[in-house]
Amino acid sequence: MIHLAGPYLLAAVLAGLGTYGVLARRNAVLVLIGIELVLNAANVLLVATSAAGGDRWVAGNVLALFVITIAAAEVSVALAVVLAVFRLRGDIDLSRGHEDDGAAS
Amino acid sequence: MARLVVLLPAVAAAVGLLAARHLDRRAAHLVAVGGSLLTLLFALLQLVAVHADEPARAVRTLAPLHAGELRIPLELQATGPVALIAAVVAVVTWAVQAFAAWYLRDDDRYGVFAATTSLFSAGMLLTVQSADLVLTLVGWEVMGWCSYLLIGHWTRKESARRAALKAFLVTRLADVGFVLGVVALATHAGSTAYPTVIASYAGDSPTLPMVLLLVGILGKSAMFPFHDWLPDAMEGPTPASALIHAATMVAAGTFVLAQLFDLFAASGPARWLLALSTAVTMVWSALLAFGQSDLKRLLAYSTLSQVALMLSALAAAPAKEGPAAGTLHLYSHAFFKALLFLAIGWLSVTVGGTAAALLRGGQRGHLFIRPAMFVGLLSLAGVPPLVGFVSKEHVLAAAEVGTIDGQVRPGLVLFAGLLTVPLTAAYCMRAWLVLDDLGRTAVTRHDTDTATVGVRWAVGVLTVLTVVGGVIVFTPLLDLRGHVSWWAVLMSLLLVVGAALGVRALSGGEDPAVRLVGASMPRFDTGFGIDRLYLAVVANPVLALARLVVFLDREVVDAYVRGAAISATLGGRGGHRAHATERAASGLAWVVAGVVVVGLAGVALW
Amino acid sequence: MTSLDVAFAAVGVIAAASGLLSVTTRQVVHAALWLVVSLGSLAGCYLVLGAEFVALVQVLVYVGAIVVLVLFALMLTRAPIGPNREVSTSRTHRVLAAVLGAGVTALLCAAFWPLVHHAPPVRRVETHTGALAEQLFGTWVWPFEVLSLLLLVALVAALAVSRMARAAEGAEDSVLDHAGDGDAVDQPTQDVEPA
């Protein structure tokens, strides 16, 4: 017997933390960490639903697995892009604009 | 026959233009003079035919047009007055063409001049012979355009260009009234043929259309307040002045009004307008003529006065009298004024200009010009039995009949006319004294001047016509129901003699104008500042209005357009500044904020 | 509070706390390591909730692969070692981020409030791995295959992106090499300037 409030609260908190992480970080990789937290919040919700029973086709678990897979694909592509940008620009500071255009390239 | 009379000069104009461009001036000269002679021949034949047989009332030209409900028959006519005036126009045109060939012998654009003159005469003949409002309008506008071309013939002179432009603008402005009047008449009658139009107003009053028409006529005939273009138009060559501003164009309005006299007589306000304008013009221009320093301008002001006289006959004559008096004065004025202009032009070639100072004594010893000027001036002053006297007396008689009937308008006209008579005599005397200059003892004979045979024939014919032209009253061509009032004859003779003698006495061997007017001659020359009046009353308000419109357009209307552009630019710049640095972090922040807002909205509203 | 609640609360608190540390720490590598802790505790959460397979996959894939990938990326982008002030954005930005984060949390709580308000505890349904496998390769077989395709696409995309970057870098180097010939050092930038 479990109160569902717990998982729901955890999901909400993780989502908020993840959003904060996305917005408050300058390093692109750390932004990705924030995104991972949000994805995991969604996962918690899914699994909690499955634990509450009544999900047909075990959708909660299966979808959680799918989310993990998609997160893996997304992270690999995102990091490839980050590394490409790093090679071109010399750093991956997201709060830097075009002020020093031409300095790196 | 009527069609030929109109077509011949038009064809001569076209052929003459081609001849001027591709052949030499002799060819152009031949075409011009030949064309005008042929036209004269046909006009005379037409005159004889009309005198002997039935007058032709509806001669078809092109097929009648139909514009919706409007029928446009496009017909000419050849009644007595029409044939007579057509013949007069043809005579004067021939004389002018013959004269111009010599006068412009050193001009490289003579061919163009001759062709334009032919075209002009075609336009005038069309106006005279038309029995259809549309054809009248066409002829009217052709004359206006040719007048512009002829006045500004010496295009290299800035004053000539300005005078031509002034003439064109003033007459064009007045022509607006003319066109509106034509439209009003045509829409009321449902047709543009004269008889139909006249019949359609059998019961109603055609005041508005006639007033509008009258405005156009006042403009073209240079009546007050449109009068100032005519003296300035003396910048054109003298043959042009002789044709346009003496004999034909300024008198065209008279003839149109005469044709529509039945309508005109039925509208009191229009007649009053004409009476007032002509009375003022008559007296004022006769006064101004006296003090001009240039004799050609004196003749111009004299034309103004005489045209006012012939128009006033139309304003004063009672309906039963008819327009014949005005037409008669048109006929006679054509002859003696053309004669005077040609003589002055001839003289000016010999002495080198038309200023009074230059022309002093110029005609002495000239075997041809002296008698011609003599006859012309006598006729202008109104000395019997010359044609000028005959027509003037008929005009005064027509006015007198009206006054006897107890109406004020003819009385006003009569009064103005009687006032003009001595003034006319005065300036005629002055012109004669200047030209003759009895005070000078040295007489230079001018037998060896280069005038051609054509010139001598032209001046000669006009002189003869001036002398004997008065016999026309004995023919039934002009429907002169009037009579000559012996009282008026006596009065005018006395006035003429008195004025002439007075001026002669006051002159004391010099130019009488210099003695009497003296220092204010320049003011006479500028028409007492009428140009400034035009500027103040018309030009400046129009320019101010134009500036206002420009201001409104630029600041009010365009402001919205420019405002749209400026706001787009500002928006773009703001957007660019917001995105200039393209920080990914800020982009992220905006996206997440947007998503959160949408989510909140969804949760709250759901 | 049932026993499962307590267990969940324990693991959940660790997950949330380590998550918080992950997003606020000033040391870049520590952030990744705290992420490891957070993800691991989440695996524990899943166990509490009865999803064994998901917990294992979480550990294997998320902790084992993704975080390793993140660490590799950090190393390749020369992440600074030690505390670094410039890791986070400006104060205003952080405040805004906090507000938004709180907003998201509030949003989700608001969405779930009707569900948990005075709700009785539910019976936990454990997921049998065999049933999960049946469903995965039964009902969900097509999405499964598409996902493998997605993984392939991601792999190819990552390769392509890194190729593009390498090509651009190579072109730059050759330009800079040629700039040394003659006196045309300023030529490339001069071409840009008037435009």
XYZ file of N, CA and C in Angstrom, chain C:
585
model
N 1.310 6.588 7.076
C 2.528 6.253 6.313
C 2.777 4.769 6.347
N 2.676 4.177 5.238
C 2.964 2.766 5.172
C 4.464 2.559 5.062
N 4.844 1.322 5.094
C 6.287 1.035 5.016
C 6.839 1.408 3.663
N 6.059 1.125 2.696
C 6.514 1.492 1.353
C 6.686 3.006 1.243
N 5.769 3.737 1.862
C 5.898 5.191 1.870
C 7.221 5.615 2.458
N 7.551 5.017 3.588
C 8.803 5.406 4.261
C 9.981 5.097 3.380
N 9.948 3.884 2.805
C 11.064 3.500 1.946
C 11.185 4.480 0.773
N 10.017 4.739 0.218
C 10.052 5.660 -0.939
C 10.567 7.024 -0.522
N 10.079 7.488 0.622
C 10.511 8.810 1.101
C 12.019 8.832 1.271
N 12.585 7.787 1.825
C 14.034 7.772 2.055
C 14.766 7.931 0.730
N 14.419 7.064 -0.198
C 15.153 7.104 -1.465
C 14.841 8.395 -2.227
N 13.609 8.795 -2.123
C 13.209 9.997 -2.840
C 13.937 11.224 -2.357
N 14.096 11.321 -1.047
C 14.815 12.484 -0.501
C 16.237 12.511 -1.014
N 16.865 11.342 -1.049
C 18.236 11.308 -1.579
C 18.238 11.763 -3.031
N 17.261 11.280 -3.799
C 17.216 11.651 -5.224
C 17.044 13.166 -5.384
N 16.107 13.714 -4.599
C 15.852 15.152 -4.742
C 17.046 15.963 -4.286
N 17.623 15.579 -3.170
C 18.753 16.352 -2.637
C 19.936 16.308 -3.582
N 20.236 15.120 -4.074
C 21.375 15.037 -4.989
C 21.061 15.758 -6.295
N 19.817 15.732 -6.683
C 19.433 16.503 -7.868
C 19.677 17.976 -7.654
N 19.278 18.452 -6.483
C 19.485 19.862 -6.163
C 20.965 20.201 -6.169
N 21.746 19.348 -5.567
C 23.184 19.604 -5.549
C 23.753 19.596 -6.954
N 23.214 18.704 -7.757
C 23.727 18.596 -9.123
C 23.532 19.902 -9.895
N 22.396 20.510 -9.698
C 22.136 21.721 -10.502
C 22.661 22.980 -9.844
N 23.128 22.889 -8.590
C 23.600 24.131 -7.984
C 25.095 24.149 -7.720
N 25.727 23.003 -7.795
C 27.144 23.016 -7.451
C 27.961 23.812 -8.451
N 29.065 24.353 -7.944
C 29.893 25.180 -8.828
C 30.977 24.381 -9.528
N 31.113 23.158 -9.130
C 32.153 22.366 -9.789
C 31.490 21.516 -10.841
N 32.028 21.595 -12.021
C 31.355 20.979 -13.151
C 31.308 19.462 -13.006
N 32.430 18.852 -12.687
C 32.467 17.383 -12.628
C 31.608 16.882 -11.468
N 31.584 17.672 -10.397
C 30.738 17.261 -9.276
C 29.294 17.202 -9.688
N 28.889 18.110 -10.567
C 27.495 18.093 -11.006
C 27.185 16.752 -11.650
N 28.087 16.300 -12.510
C 27.851 15.010 -13.155
C 27.826 13.891 -12.119
N 28.701 13.968 -11.142
C 28.738 12.889 -10.144
C 27.505 12.894 -9.274
N 27.042 14.077 -8.909
C 25.794 14.127 -8.154
C 24.650 13.599 -8.990
N 24.746 13.783 -10.286
C 23.706 13.229 -11.155
C 23.704 11.710 -11.027
N 24.882 11.134 -10.918
C 24.965 9.679 -10.759
C 24.203 9.245 -9.515
N 24.447 9.978 -8.447
C 23.757 9.621 -7.189
C 22.261 9.737 -7.364
N 21.853 10.836 -8.033
C 20.419 11.061 -8.180
C 19.789 9.957 -8.999
N 20.440 9.619 -10.088
C 19.857 8.593 -10.949
C 19.853 7.239 -10.241
N 20.872 6.997 -9.498
C 20.907 5.740 -8.759
C 19.763 5.653 -7.758
N 19.543 6.746 -7.039
C 18.445 6.707 -6.073
C 17.113 6.574 -6.778
N 17.039 7.101 -7.933
C 15.793 6.933 -8.662
C 15.582 5.462 -9.004
N 16.660 4.789 -9.304
C 16.524 3.347 -9.524
C 15.949 2.675 -8.266
N 16.427 3.158 -7.136
C 15.868 2.643 -5.889
C 14.379 2.930 -5.778
N 14.001 4.143 -6.217
C 12.566 4.486 -6.183
C 11.767 3.510 -7.017
N 12.328 3.218 -8.164
C 11.584 2.296 -9.018
C 11.428 0.922 -8.338
N 12.451 0.506 -7.669
C 12.361 -0.781 -6.968
C 11.237 -0.737 -5.944
N 11.201 0.370 -5.235
C 10.131 0.503 -4.220
C 8.775 0.428 -4.890
N 8.704 1.012 -6.060
C 7.416 1.011 -6.751
C 7.133 -0.311 -7.455
N 8.084 -1.262 -7.409
C 7.799 -2.575 -7.950
C 8.216 -2.765 -9.378
N 8.961 -1.807 -9.937
C 9.358 -1.983 -11.343
C 10.827 -2.361 -11.350
N 11.076 -3.670 -11.282
C 12.463 -4.105 -11.147
C 13.244 -3.896 -12.430
N 12.607 -4.301 -13.518
C 13.312 -4.236 -14.791
C 13.696 -2.799 -15.128
N 12.745 -1.901 -14.909
C 13.017 -0.486 -15.211
C 14.170 0.014 -14.357
N 14.190 -0.413 -13.100
C 15.281 0.041 -12.232
C 16.618 -0.450 -12.768
N 16.644 -1.673 -13.196
C 17.907 -2.200 -13.707
C 18.325 -1.469 -14.973
N 17.383 -1.293 -15.856
C 17.706 -0.578 -17.105
C 18.167 0.842 -16.785
N 17.532 1.446 -15.784
C 17.954 2.797 -15.381
C 19.413 2.799 -14.995
N 19.788 1.841 -14.206
C 21.186 1.807 -13.764
C 22.093 1.542 -14.949
N 21.716 0.576 -15.761
C 22.580 0.217 -16.866
C 22.738 1.356 -17.869
N 21.632 1.845 -18.302
C 21.674 2.804 -19.413
C 21.948 4.216 -18.906
N 21.131 4.657 -17.979
C 21.291 6.041 -17.552
C 22.610 6.235 -16.832
N 22.791 5.475 -15.794
C 24.009 5.690 -15.018
C 25.209 5.182 -15.784
N 25.037 4.020 -16.373
C 26.200 3.409 -16.994
C 26.597 4.035 -18.302
N 25.659 4.458 -19.100
C 26.014 4.966 -20.425
C 25.911 6.476 -20.513
N 24.766 6.970 -20.122
C 24.530 8.397 -20.375
C 25.446 9.254 -19.528
N 25.532 8.940 -18.276
C 26.379 9.775 -17.429
C 27.828 9.643 -17.851
N 28.223 8.441 -18.276
C 29.595 8.275 -18.765
C 29.815 9.165 -19.971
N 28.822 9.184 -20.832
C 28.903 10.054 -22.007
C 29.048 11.512 -21.591
N 28.273 11.897 -20.598
C 28.356 13.275 -20.102
C 29.742 13.563 -19.576
N 30.296 12.595 -18.845
C 31.636 12.823 -18.296
C 32.661 12.939 -19.418
N 32.523 12.107 -20.413
C 33.435 12.193 -21.554
C 33.344 13.577 -22.200
N 32.089 14.029 -22.382
C 31.902 15.345 -23.019
C 32.543 16.421 -22.161
N 32.379 16.314 -20.856
C 32.982 17.327 -19.994
C 34.488 17.339 -20.154
N 35.048 16.161 -20.235
C 36.497 16.134 -20.368
C 36.944 16.677 -21.700
N 36.214 16.306 -22.766
C 36.615 16.753 -24.090
C 36.427 18.254 -24.265
N 35.496 18.851 -23.521
C 35.316 20.303 -23.637
C 36.104 21.043 -22.575
N 37.084 20.386 -22.032
C 38.013 21.019 -21.097
C 37.262 21.685 -19.959
N 36.415 20.888 -19.321
C 35.682 21.440 -18.185
C 36.672 21.844 -17.097
N 36.463 22.975 -16.524
C 37.407 23.432 -15.483
C 37.335 22.529 -14.246
N 38.490 22.280 -13.659
C 38.541 21.470 -12.445
C 38.495 22.410 -11.264
N 37.745 21.988 -10.262
C 37.673 22.843 -9.076
C 36.506 23.813 -9.201
N 36.273 24.560 -8.104
C 35.109 25.471 -8.122
C 35.307 26.589 -9.151
N 34.272 26.857 -9.869
C 34.373 27.819 -10.963
C 33.180 28.763 -10.889
N 33.506 30.039 -10.763
C 32.393 30.977 -10.625
C 31.553 31.094 -11.886
N 32.190 30.823 -13.002
C 31.481 31.120 -14.252
C 30.646 29.970 -14.754
N 30.330 29.081 -13.885
C 29.554 27.936 -14.325
C 28.071 28.277 -14.419
N 27.654 29.178 -13.557
C 26.228 29.529 -13.605
C 26.036 30.905 -14.233
N 24.843 31.159 -14.615
C 24.574 32.446 -15.279
C 24.449 33.569 -14.252
N 24.130 34.740 -14.738
C 24.076 35.907 -13.850
C 22.971 35.742 -12.814
N 23.056 36.546 -11.794
C 22.134 36.430 -10.673
C 20.683 36.567 -11.105
N 20.436 37.591 -11.939
C 19.051 37.797 -12.375
C 18.531 36.571 -13.108
N 19.420 36.061 -13.914
C 19.038 34.888 -14.682
C 18.704 33.733 -13.748
N 19.500 33.593 -12.717
C 19.275 32.487 -11.782
C 17.993 32.678 -11.018
N 17.734 33.915 -10.669
C 16.473 34.183 -9.961
C 15.298 33.822 -10.853
N 15.395 34.268 -12.085
C 14.328 33.929 -13.030
C 14.206 32.417 -13.160
N 15.365 31.742 -13.246
C 15.336 30.286 -13.380
C 14.670 29.657 -12.159
N 14.986 30.184 -10.999
C 14.369 29.638 -9.783
C 12.873 29.826 -9.795
N 12.500 31.011 -10.240
C 11.053 31.292 -10.308
C 10.379 30.320 -11.251
N 11.004 30.140 -12.390
C 10.396 29.245 -13.374
C 10.375 27.810 -12.862
N 11.462 27.437 -12.222
C 11.491 26.085 -11.684
C 10.385 25.874 -10.659
N 10.260 26.862 -9.788
C 9.191 26.771 -8.802
C 7.840 26.753 -9.488
N 7.767 27.523 -10.557
C 6.509 27.539 -11.294
C 6.172 26.175 -11.853
N 7.169 25.514 -12.413
C 6.922 24.186 -12.974
C 6.460 23.234 -11.888
N 7.170 23.286 -10.763
C 6.770 22.419 -9.644
C 5.341 22.698 -9.216
N 5.054 23.977 -9.102
C 3.704 24.341 -8.674
C 2.682 23.851 -9.688
N 3.057 23.990 -10.934
C 2.160 23.560 -11.994
C 1.821 22.083 -11.837
N 2.856 21.305 -11.680
C 2.622 19.865 -11.583
C 1.844 19.515 -10.311
N 2.206 20.193 -9.230
C 1.459 19.932 -8.000
C -0.012 20.277 -8.176
N -0.236 21.399 -8.831
C -1.632 21.791 -9.058
C -2.352 20.762 -9.901
N -1.602 20.209 -10.856
C -2.244 19.216 -11.707
C -2.589 17.951 -10.913
N -1.714 17.632 -9.963
C -1.934 16.374 -9.244
C -2.761 16.503 -7.985
N -2.962 17.697 -7.576
C -3.644 17.895 -6.301
C -4.993 17.162 -6.232
N -5.837 17.259 -7.223
C -7.114 16.552 -7.102
C -6.936 15.028 -6.943
N -5.819 14.538 -7.484
C -5.647 13.087 -7.431
C -5.234 12.599 -6.037
N -4.426 13.445 -5.365
C -3.872 12.948 -4.096
C -4.631 13.488 -2.875
N -5.535 14.409 -3.138
C -6.230 15.022 -2.008
C -7.145 13.985 -1.357
N -6.841 13.679 -0.153
C -7.655 12.707 0.588
C -7.790 11.384 -0.153
N -6.707 11.035 -0.893
C -6.798 9.734 -1.571
C -6.269 8.638 -0.649
N -6.912 7.531 -0.679
C -6.421 6.433 0.179
C -5.180 5.806 -0.444
N -4.396 5.138 0.270
C -3.221 4.476 -0.320
C -3.681 3.371 -1.273
N -2.889 3.178 -2.277
C -3.265 2.152 -3.247
C -2.402 0.916 -3.050
N -2.917 -0.143 -3.556
C -2.162 -1.373 -3.475
C -1.114 -1.359 -4.550
N 0.142 -1.620 -4.179
C 1.215 -1.579 -5.153
C 1.133 -2.803 -6.028
N 1.172 -2.598 -7.328
C 1.168 -3.717 -8.268
C 2.580 -3.902 -8.754
N 3.118 -5.031 -8.465
C 4.477 -5.274 -8.936
C 4.450 -5.695 -10.374
N 5.425 -5.218 -11.105
C 5.449 -5.594 -12.521
C 6.266 -6.858 -12.681
N 5.570 -7.840 -13.255
C 6.296 -9.073 -13.511
C 7.097 -8.915 -14.790
N 8.353 -9.278 -14.707
C 9.215 -9.034 -15.866
C 8.760 -9.823 -17.092
N 8.256 -11.033 -16.837
C 7.778 -11.836 -17.965
C 6.623 -11.147 -18.673
N 5.682 -10.614 -17.866
C 4.529 -9.909 -18.458
C 5.008 -8.689 -19.229
N 5.994 -8.044 -18.612
C 6.540 -6.873 -19.303
C 7.135 -7.263 -20.643
N 7.866 -8.345 -20.665
C 8.480 -8.787 -21.916
C 7.412 -9.140 -22.933
N 6.347 -9.820 -22.462
C 5.279 -10.151 -23.400
C 4.681 -8.917 -24.041
N 4.428 -7.950 -23.195
C 3.825 -6.729 -23.732
C 4.790 -5.981 -24.632
N 6.044 -5.979 -24.196
C 7.025 -5.190 -24.956
C 7.164 -5.719 -26.377
N 7.216 -7.056 -26.479
C 7.389 -7.624 -27.814
C 6.079 -8.022 -28.458
N 5.020 -7.716 -27.777
C 3.690 -8.005 -28.306
C 2.999 -6.728 -28.760
N 2.458 -6.040 -27.745
C 1.717 -4.826 -28.088
C 2.634 -3.718 -28.598
N 3.785 -3.648 -27.986
C 4.638 -2.490 -28.262
C 5.768 -2.830 -29.221
N 5.562 -3.798 -30.084
C 6.688 -4.210 -30.904
C 7.032 -3.156 -31.953
N 6.004 -2.537 -32.505
C 6.334 -1.549 -33.530
C 7.062 -0.345 -32.966
N 6.591 0.281 -31.931
C 7.397 1.359 -31.365
C 8.793 0.890 -30.990
N 8.895 -0.334 -30.542
C 10.206 -0.867 -30.176
C 11.136 -0.848 -31.377
N 10.628 -1.353 -32.512
C 11.469 -1.379 -33.702
C 11.818 0.024 -34.150
N 10.812 0.906 -34.102
C 11.063 2.291 -34.500
C 12.115 2.902 -33.601
N 12.067 2.534 -32.335
C 13.072 3.081 -31.429
C 14.463 2.611 -31.805
N 14.584 1.369 -32.229
C 15.906 0.936 -32.637
C 16.366 1.709 -33.858
N 15.408 1.979 -34.717
C 15.728 2.834 -35.863
C 16.175 4.203 -35.390
N 15.495 4.710 -34.386
C 15.855 6.029 -33.837
C 17.269 6.006 -33.307
N 17.618 4.929 -32.653
C 18.978 4.838 -32.127
C 19.990 4.847 -33.260
N 19.642 4.146 -34.324
C 20.542 4.155 -35.479
C 20.684 5.556 -36.038
N 19.558 6.229 -36.169
C 19.574 7.597 -36.698
C 20.411 8.491 -35.815
N 20.265 8.312 -34.506
C 21.034 9.146 -33.588
C 22.511 8.886 -33.761
N 22.858 7.651 -33.927
C 24.261 7.302 -34.123
C 24.808 7.967 -35.367
N 24.076 7.827 -36.467
C 24.529 8.420 -37.727
C 24.596 9.944 -37.593
N 23.612 10.508 -36.929
C 23.588 11.975 -36.774
C 24.799 12.439 -35.997
N 25.116 11.717 -34.931
C 26.272 12.135 -34.133
C 27.534 12.076 -34.969
N 27.661 11.043 -35.753
C 28.831 10.942 -36.613
C 28.877 12.082 -37.612
N 27.712 12.354 -38.213
C 27.667 13.393 -39.248
C 28.016 14.747 -38.663
N 27.477 15.029 -37.475
C 27.764 16.329 -36.867
C 29.241 16.471 -36.588
N 29.823 15.407 -36.086
C 31.250 15.531 -35.799
C 32.054 15.636 -37.068
N 31.593 15.011 -38.166
C 32.265 15.153 -39.452
C 32.211 16.585 -39.935
N 30.978 17.170 -39.839
C 30.802 18.563 -40.294
C 31.752 19.479 -39.572
N 31.827 19.260 -38.271
C 32.694 20.134 -37.485
C 34.122 19.967 -37.922
N 34.492 18.724 -38.190
C 35.872 18.479 -38.582
C 36.149 19.136 -39.918
N 35.183 19.063 -40.851
C 35.392 19.656 -42.175
C 35.530 21.164 -42.076
N 34.682 21.777 -41.287
C 34.774 23.242 -41.125
C 36.110 23.625 -40.533
N 36.499 22.863 -39.552
C 37.788 23.164 -38.922
C 38.909 23.037 -39.931
N 38.809 21.977 -40.781
C 39.855 21.786 -41.777
C 39.909 22.941 -42.755
N 38.766 23.428 -43.192
C 38.747 24.545 -44.151
C 39.395 25.766 -43.539
N 39.070 26.014 -42.290
C 39.664 27.157 -41.586
C 41.171 27.046 -41.567
N 41.631 25.855 -41.219
C 43.084 25.696 -41.117
C 43.737 25.976 -42.447
N 43.109 25.499 -43.545
C 43.739 25.712 -44.846
C 43.740 27.182 -45.185
N 42.684 27.891 -44.827
C 42.676 29.338 -45.091
C 43.812 29.993 -44.354
N 43.947 29.620 -43.091
C 45.004 30.257 -42.312
C 46.378 29.884 -42.862
N 46.483 28.653 -43.408
C 47.764 28.267 -44.007
C 48.078 29.144 -45.191
N 47.076 29.345 -46.054
C 47.324 30.121 -47.259
C 47.540 31.592 -46.954
N 47.033 31.995 -45.831
C 47.240 33.406 -45.498
C 48.717 33.716 -45.354
N 49.458 32.701 -45.059
C 50.886 32.953 -44.926
C 51.576 33.236 -46.244
N 50.960 32.851 -47.419
C 51.606 33.092 -48.722
C 51.463 34.546 -49.107
N 52.517 35.125 -49.513
C 52.458 36.525 -49.962
C 52.066 37.449 -48.835
N 51.549 38.571 -49.197
C 51.195 39.535 -48.165
C 49.695 39.664 -48.046
N 49.002 38.598 -48.334
C 47.532 38.703 -48.342
C 46.961 38.268 -47.011
N 47.601 38.666 -45.965
C 47.136 38.227 -44.639
C 45.748 38.757 -44.361
N 45.535 39.974 -44.751
C 44.254 40.584 -44.393
C 43.159 40.324 -45.400
N 43.484 39.537 -46.432
C 42.489 39.410 -47.495
C 41.151 38.861 -47.042
N 41.097 37.743 -46.309
C 39.781 37.181 -45.996
C 38.925 38.162 -45.221
N 39.529 38.766 -44.189
C 38.693 39.677 -43.415
C 38.338 40.915 -44.210
N 39.235 41.329 -45.106
C 38.914 42.513 -45.905
C 37.727 42.264 -46.805
N 37.600 41.007 -47.247
C 36.446 40.711 -48.085
C 35.169 40.863 -47.282
N 35.266 40.550 -45.994
C 34.044 40.584 -45.178
C 33.684 42.014 -44.802
N 34.679 42.795 -44.536
C 34.405 44.107 -43.921
C 33.485 45.018 -44.723
N 33.719 45.218 -45.988
C 32.835 46.174 -46.681
C 31.395 45.720 -46.673
N 31.167 44.441 -46.634
C 29.785 43.898 -46.594
C 29.218 44.072 -45.206
